[in-house]
mmCIF file of C-alpha atoms in Angstrom:
data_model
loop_
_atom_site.group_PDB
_atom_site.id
_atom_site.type_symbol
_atom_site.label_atom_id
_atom_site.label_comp_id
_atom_site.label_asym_id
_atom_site.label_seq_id
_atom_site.Cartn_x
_atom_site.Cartn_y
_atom_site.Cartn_z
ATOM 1 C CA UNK W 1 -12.109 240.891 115.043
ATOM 2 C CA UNK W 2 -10.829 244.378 114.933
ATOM 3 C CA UNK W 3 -13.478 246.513 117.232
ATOM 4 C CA UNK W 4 -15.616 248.536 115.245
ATOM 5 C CA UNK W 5 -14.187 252.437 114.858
ATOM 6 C CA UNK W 6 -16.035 255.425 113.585
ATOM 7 C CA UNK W 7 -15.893 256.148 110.275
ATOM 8 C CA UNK W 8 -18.201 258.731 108.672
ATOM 9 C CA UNK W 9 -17.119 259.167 105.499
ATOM 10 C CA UNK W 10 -18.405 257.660 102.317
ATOM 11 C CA UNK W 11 -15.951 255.431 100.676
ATOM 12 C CA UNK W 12 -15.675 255.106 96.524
ATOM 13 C CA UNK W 13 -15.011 251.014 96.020
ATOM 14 C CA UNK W 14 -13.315 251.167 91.861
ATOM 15 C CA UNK W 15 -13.200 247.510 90.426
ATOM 16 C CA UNK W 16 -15.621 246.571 92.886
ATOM 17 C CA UNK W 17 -17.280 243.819 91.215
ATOM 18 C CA UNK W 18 -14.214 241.931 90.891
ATOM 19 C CA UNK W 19 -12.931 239.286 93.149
ATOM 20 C CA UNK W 20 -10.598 241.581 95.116
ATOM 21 C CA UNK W 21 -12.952 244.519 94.879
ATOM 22 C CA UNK W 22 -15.905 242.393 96.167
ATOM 23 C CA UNK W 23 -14.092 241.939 99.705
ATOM 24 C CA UNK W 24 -13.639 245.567 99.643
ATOM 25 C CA UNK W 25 -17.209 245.957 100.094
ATOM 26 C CA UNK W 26 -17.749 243.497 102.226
ATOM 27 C CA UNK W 27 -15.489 244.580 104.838
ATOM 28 C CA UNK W 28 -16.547 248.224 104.527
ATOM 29 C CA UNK W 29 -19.931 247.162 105.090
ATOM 30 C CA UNK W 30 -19.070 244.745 107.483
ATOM 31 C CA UNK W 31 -17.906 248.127 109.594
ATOM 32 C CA UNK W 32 -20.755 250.254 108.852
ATOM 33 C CA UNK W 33 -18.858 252.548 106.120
ATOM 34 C CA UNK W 34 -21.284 253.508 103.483
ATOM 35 C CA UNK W 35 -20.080 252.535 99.812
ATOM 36 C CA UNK W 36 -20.358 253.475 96.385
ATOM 37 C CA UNK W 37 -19.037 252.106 93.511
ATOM 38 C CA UNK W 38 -18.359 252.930 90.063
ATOM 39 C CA UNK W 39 -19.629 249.753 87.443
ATOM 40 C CA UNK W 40 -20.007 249.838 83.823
ATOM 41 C CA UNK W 41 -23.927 248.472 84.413
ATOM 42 C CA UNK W 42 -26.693 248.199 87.283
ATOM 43 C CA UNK W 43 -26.484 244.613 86.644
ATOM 44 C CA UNK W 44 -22.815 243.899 87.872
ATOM 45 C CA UNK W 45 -23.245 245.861 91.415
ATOM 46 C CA UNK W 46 -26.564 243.869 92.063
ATOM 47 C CA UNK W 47 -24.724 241.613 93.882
ATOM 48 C CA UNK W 48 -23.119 244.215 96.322
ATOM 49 C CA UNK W 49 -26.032 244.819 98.063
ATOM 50 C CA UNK W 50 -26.761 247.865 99.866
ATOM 51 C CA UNK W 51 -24.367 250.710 97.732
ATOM 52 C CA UNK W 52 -24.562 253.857 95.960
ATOM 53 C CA UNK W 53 -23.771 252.836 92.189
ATOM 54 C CA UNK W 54 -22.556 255.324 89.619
ATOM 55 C CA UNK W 55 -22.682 254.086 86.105
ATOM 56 C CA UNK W 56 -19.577 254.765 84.152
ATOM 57 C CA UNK W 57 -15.956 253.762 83.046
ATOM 58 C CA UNK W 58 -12.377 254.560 84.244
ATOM 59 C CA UNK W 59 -11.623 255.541 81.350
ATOM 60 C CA UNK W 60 -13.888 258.803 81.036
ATOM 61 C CA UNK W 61 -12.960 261.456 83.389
ATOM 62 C CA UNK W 62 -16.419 262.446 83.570
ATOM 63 C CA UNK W 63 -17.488 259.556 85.158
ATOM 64 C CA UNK W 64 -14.702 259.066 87.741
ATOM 65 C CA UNK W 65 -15.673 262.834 88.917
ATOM 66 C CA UNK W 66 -18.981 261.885 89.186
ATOM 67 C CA UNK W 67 -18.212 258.542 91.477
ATOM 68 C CA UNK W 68 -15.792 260.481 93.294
ATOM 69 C CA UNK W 69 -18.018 263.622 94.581
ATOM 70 C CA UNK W 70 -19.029 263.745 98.115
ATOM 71 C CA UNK W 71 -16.569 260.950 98.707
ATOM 72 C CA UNK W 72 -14.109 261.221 101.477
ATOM 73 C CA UNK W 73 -12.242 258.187 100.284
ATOM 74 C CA UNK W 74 -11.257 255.993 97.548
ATOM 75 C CA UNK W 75 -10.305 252.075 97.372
ATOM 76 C CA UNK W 76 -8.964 250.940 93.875
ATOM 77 C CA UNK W 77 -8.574 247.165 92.944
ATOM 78 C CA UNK W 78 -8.630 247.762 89.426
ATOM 79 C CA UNK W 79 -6.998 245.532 87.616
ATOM 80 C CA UNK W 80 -6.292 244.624 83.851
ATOM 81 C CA UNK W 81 -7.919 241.808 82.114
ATOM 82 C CA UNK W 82 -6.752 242.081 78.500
ATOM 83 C CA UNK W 83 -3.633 242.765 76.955
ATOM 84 C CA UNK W 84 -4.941 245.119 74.484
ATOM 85 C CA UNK W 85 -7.459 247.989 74.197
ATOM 86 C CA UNK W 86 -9.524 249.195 77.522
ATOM 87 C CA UNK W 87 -8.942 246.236 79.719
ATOM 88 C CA UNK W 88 -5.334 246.274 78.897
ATOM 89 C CA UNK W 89 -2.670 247.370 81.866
ATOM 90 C CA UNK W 90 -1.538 250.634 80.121
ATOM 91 C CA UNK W 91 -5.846 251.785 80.128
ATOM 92 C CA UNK W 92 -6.451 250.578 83.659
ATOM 93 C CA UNK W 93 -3.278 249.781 86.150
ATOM 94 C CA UNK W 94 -1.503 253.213 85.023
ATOM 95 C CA UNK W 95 -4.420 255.426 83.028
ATOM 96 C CA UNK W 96 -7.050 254.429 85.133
ATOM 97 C CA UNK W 97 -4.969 254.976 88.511
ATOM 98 C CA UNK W 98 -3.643 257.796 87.670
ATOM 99 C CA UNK W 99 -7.223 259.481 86.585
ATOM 100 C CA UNK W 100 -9.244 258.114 89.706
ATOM 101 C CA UNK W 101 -6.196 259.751 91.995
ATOM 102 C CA UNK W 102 -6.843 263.207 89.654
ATOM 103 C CA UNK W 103 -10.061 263.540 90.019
ATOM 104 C CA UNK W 104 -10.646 262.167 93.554
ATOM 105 C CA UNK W 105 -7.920 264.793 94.747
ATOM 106 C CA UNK W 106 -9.830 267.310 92.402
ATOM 107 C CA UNK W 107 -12.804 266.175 94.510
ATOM 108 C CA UNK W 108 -11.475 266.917 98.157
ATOM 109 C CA UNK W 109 -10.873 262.524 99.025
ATOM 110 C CA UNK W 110 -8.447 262.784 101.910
ATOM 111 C CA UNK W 111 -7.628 259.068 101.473
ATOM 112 C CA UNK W 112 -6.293 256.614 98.439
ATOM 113 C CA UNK W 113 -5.956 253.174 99.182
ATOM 114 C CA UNK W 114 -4.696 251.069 96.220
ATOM 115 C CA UNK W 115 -4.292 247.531 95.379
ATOM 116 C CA UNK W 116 -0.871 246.611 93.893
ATOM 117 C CA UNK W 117 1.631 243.549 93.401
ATOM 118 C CA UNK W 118 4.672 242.217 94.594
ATOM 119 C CA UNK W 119 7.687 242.738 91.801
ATOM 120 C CA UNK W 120 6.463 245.619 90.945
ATOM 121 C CA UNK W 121 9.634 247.484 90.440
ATOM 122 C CA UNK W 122 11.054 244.372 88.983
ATOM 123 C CA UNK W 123 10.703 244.688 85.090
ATOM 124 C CA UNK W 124 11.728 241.526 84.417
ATOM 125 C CA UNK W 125 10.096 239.413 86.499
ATOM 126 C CA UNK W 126 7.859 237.031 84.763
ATOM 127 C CA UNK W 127 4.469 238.387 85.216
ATOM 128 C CA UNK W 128 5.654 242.030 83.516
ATOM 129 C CA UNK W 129 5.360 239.604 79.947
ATOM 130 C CA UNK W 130 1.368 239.988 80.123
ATOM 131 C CA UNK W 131 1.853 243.678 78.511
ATOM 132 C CA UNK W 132 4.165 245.195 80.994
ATOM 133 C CA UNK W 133 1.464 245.066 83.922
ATOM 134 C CA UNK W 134 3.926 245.327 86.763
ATOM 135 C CA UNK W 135 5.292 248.351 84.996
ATOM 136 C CA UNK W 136 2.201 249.854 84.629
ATOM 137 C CA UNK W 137 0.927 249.355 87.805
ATOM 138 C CA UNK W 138 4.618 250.996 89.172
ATOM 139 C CA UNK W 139 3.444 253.875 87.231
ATOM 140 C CA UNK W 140 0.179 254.337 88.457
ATOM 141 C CA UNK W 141 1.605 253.522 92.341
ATOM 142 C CA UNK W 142 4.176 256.554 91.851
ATOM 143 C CA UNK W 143 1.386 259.338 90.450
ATOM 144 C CA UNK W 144 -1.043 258.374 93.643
ATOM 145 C CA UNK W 145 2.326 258.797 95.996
ATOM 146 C CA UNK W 146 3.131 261.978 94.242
ATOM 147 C CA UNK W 147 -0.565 263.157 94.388
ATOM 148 C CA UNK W 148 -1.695 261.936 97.861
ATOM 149 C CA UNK W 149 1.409 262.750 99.951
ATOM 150 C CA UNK W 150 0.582 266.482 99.953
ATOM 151 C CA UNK W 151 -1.915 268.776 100.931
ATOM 152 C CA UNK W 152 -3.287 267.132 103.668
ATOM 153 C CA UNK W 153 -4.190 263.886 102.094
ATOM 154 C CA UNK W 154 -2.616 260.454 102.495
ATOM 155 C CA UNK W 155 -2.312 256.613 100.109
ATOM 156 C CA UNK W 156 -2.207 253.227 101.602
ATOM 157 C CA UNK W 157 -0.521 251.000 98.467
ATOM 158 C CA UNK W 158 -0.850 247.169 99.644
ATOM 159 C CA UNK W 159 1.275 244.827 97.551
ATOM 160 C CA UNK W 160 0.142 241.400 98.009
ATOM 161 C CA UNK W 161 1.352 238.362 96.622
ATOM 162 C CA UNK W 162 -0.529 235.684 94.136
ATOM 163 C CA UNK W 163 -3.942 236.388 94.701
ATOM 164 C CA UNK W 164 -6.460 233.692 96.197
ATOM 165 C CA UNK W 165 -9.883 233.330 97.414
ATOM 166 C CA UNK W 166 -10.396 232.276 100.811
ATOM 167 C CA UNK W 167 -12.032 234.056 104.194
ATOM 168 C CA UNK W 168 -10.086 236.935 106.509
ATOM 169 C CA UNK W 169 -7.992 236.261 109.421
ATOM 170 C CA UNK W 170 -6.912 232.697 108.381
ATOM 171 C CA UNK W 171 -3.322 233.292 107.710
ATOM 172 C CA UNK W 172 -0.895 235.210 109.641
ATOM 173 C CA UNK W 173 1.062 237.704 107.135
ATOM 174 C CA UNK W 174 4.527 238.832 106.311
ATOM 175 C CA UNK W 175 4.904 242.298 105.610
ATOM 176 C CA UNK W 176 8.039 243.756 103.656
ATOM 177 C CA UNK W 177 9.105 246.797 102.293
ATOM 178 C CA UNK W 178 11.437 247.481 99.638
ATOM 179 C CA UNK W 179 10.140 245.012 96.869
ATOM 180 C CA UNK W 180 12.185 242.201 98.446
ATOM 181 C CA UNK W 181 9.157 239.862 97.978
ATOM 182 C CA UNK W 182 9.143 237.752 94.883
ATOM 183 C CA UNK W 183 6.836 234.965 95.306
ATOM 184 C CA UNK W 184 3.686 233.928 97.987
ATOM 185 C CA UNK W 185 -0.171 234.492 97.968
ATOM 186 C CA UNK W 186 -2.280 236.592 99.691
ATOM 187 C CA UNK W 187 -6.058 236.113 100.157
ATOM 188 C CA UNK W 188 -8.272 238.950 98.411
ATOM 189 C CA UNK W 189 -10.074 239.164 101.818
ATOM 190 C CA UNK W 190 -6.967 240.589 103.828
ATOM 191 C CA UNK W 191 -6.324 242.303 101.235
ATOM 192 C CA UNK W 192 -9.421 244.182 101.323
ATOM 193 C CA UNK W 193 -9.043 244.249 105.403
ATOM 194 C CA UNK W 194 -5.824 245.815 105.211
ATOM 195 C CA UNK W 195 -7.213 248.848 102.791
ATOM 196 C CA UNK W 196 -10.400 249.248 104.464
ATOM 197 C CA UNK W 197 -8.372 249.173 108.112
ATOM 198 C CA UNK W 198 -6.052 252.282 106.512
ATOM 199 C CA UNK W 199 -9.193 254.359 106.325
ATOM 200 C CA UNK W 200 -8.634 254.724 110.511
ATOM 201 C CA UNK W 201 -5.047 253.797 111.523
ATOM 202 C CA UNK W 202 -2.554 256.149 111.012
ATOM 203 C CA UNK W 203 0.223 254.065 111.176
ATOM 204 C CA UNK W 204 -0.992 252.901 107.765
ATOM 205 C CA UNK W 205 -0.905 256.868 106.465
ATOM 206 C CA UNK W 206 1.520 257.603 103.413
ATOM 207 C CA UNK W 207 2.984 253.658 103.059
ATOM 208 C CA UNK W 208 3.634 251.051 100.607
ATOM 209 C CA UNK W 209 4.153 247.513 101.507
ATOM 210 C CA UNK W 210 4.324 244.128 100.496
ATOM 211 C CA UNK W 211 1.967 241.105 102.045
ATOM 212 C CA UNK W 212 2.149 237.735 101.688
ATOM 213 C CA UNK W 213 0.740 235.125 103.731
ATOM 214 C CA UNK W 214 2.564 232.494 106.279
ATOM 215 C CA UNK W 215 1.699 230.104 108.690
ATOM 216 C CA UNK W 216 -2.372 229.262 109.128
ATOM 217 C CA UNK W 217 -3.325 230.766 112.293
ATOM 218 C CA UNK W 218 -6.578 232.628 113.245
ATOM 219 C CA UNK W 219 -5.822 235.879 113.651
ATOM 220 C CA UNK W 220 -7.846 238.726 115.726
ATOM 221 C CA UNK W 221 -6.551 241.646 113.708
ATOM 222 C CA UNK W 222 -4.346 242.942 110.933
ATOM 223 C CA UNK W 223 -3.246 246.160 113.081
ATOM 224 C CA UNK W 224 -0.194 244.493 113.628
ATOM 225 C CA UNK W 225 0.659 244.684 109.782
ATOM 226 C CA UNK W 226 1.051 248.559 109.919
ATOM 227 C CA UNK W 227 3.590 248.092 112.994
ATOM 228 C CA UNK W 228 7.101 249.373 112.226
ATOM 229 C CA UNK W 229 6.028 250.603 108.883
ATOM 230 C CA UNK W 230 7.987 253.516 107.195
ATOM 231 C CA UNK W 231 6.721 256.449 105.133
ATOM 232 C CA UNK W 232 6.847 256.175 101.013
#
């Protein structure tokens, strides 16, 4: 496994008690980095452990500022569960993005690291029927670019494939850039290494990239995935 760096900072986990967002803390823990989270109720982050919780919702303001103070990071995996009202795409994958990257940079965070898709600039693939999701997760990828590209902070967007459940380090991954991706899956838990490893690596600093995985073989590391990697 990756060696363990030094990492001071604390790290804001958003959609943590999902599936996705669970692995976030995991690894982060699993390195030491102290976490907080932002849940709706006390209840949900039980199961995290050892975190700072912050009661709120993405879609007050208020509440991201709160989560986001004395943070020197921030890892989304929100995510949309409903095609209307507050769990709908437009109130979390754009208007909940594009808040937590306001505030956070309002907050002095340094570094964004977001959880995307593949096809996300493709507004007709298939998956942009469940209310326009890809295109509103587009949207909320180009305000944290535009946001975190200046003034001395960076992003990390990861765009994996299908999501699926499964430990870290099983697969060895393909990583595009360019949206040339249209199918694959990607386990949660690399997912989650990937975001948590751009907190250090500066080859990771100011990208966007598509993952998907290939062949099953152990891997030691997921350094490799920022190799080559261009700005944007």
């Amino acid at each position: 496994m990756t060696e363990k760096p030094a990492y001071n900072g604390k790290v804001l986990v958003a959609g943590a008690t999902g599936k996705t967002g669970t692995w976030i803390v995991r690894r982060l823990q699993h390195y030491g980095v102290p976490v907080r989270v932002l849940v709706r109720s006390a209840e949900k982050a039980g199961p995290l452990g050892n975190v700072d919780v912050v009661i709120g919702k993405i879609q007050n303001p208020e509440d991201i500022a709160q989560a986001v103070r004395g943070c020197s990071a921030v890892i989304s995996a929100l995510g949309s569960s409903q095609m209307f009202g507050e769990a709908s795409p437009g109130e979390v994958d754009r208007d909940g993005v594009i808040r937590l990257a306001e505030e956070a940079a309002k907050a002095g965070v340094t570094h964004f690291g977001l959880v995307s898709s593949i096809a996300v600039t493709k507004w007709f693939h298939p998956l942009n029927l469940f209310g326009g999701v890809l295109s509103m997760k587009l949207a909320g990828e180009d305000h944290l670019r535009k946001v975190f590209s200046q003034d001395g902070r960076s992003y990390t967007i990861v765009r994996p494939g299908g999501l699926q459940d499964g430990d870290p380090f099983e697969y060895r991954l393909k990583v595009d850039q360019g949206d040339r991706i249209w199918n694959g899956f990607t386990n949660r838990s690399d997912v989650a290494e990937l975001l948590v490893l751009s907190l250090w690596n500066e080859k990771a600093r100011n990208t966007t990239f598509e993952v998907v995985s290939e062949d099953k073989e152990p891997q030691q590391s997921l350094d490799y995935c920022f190799e080559g990697l261009t700005q944007g």
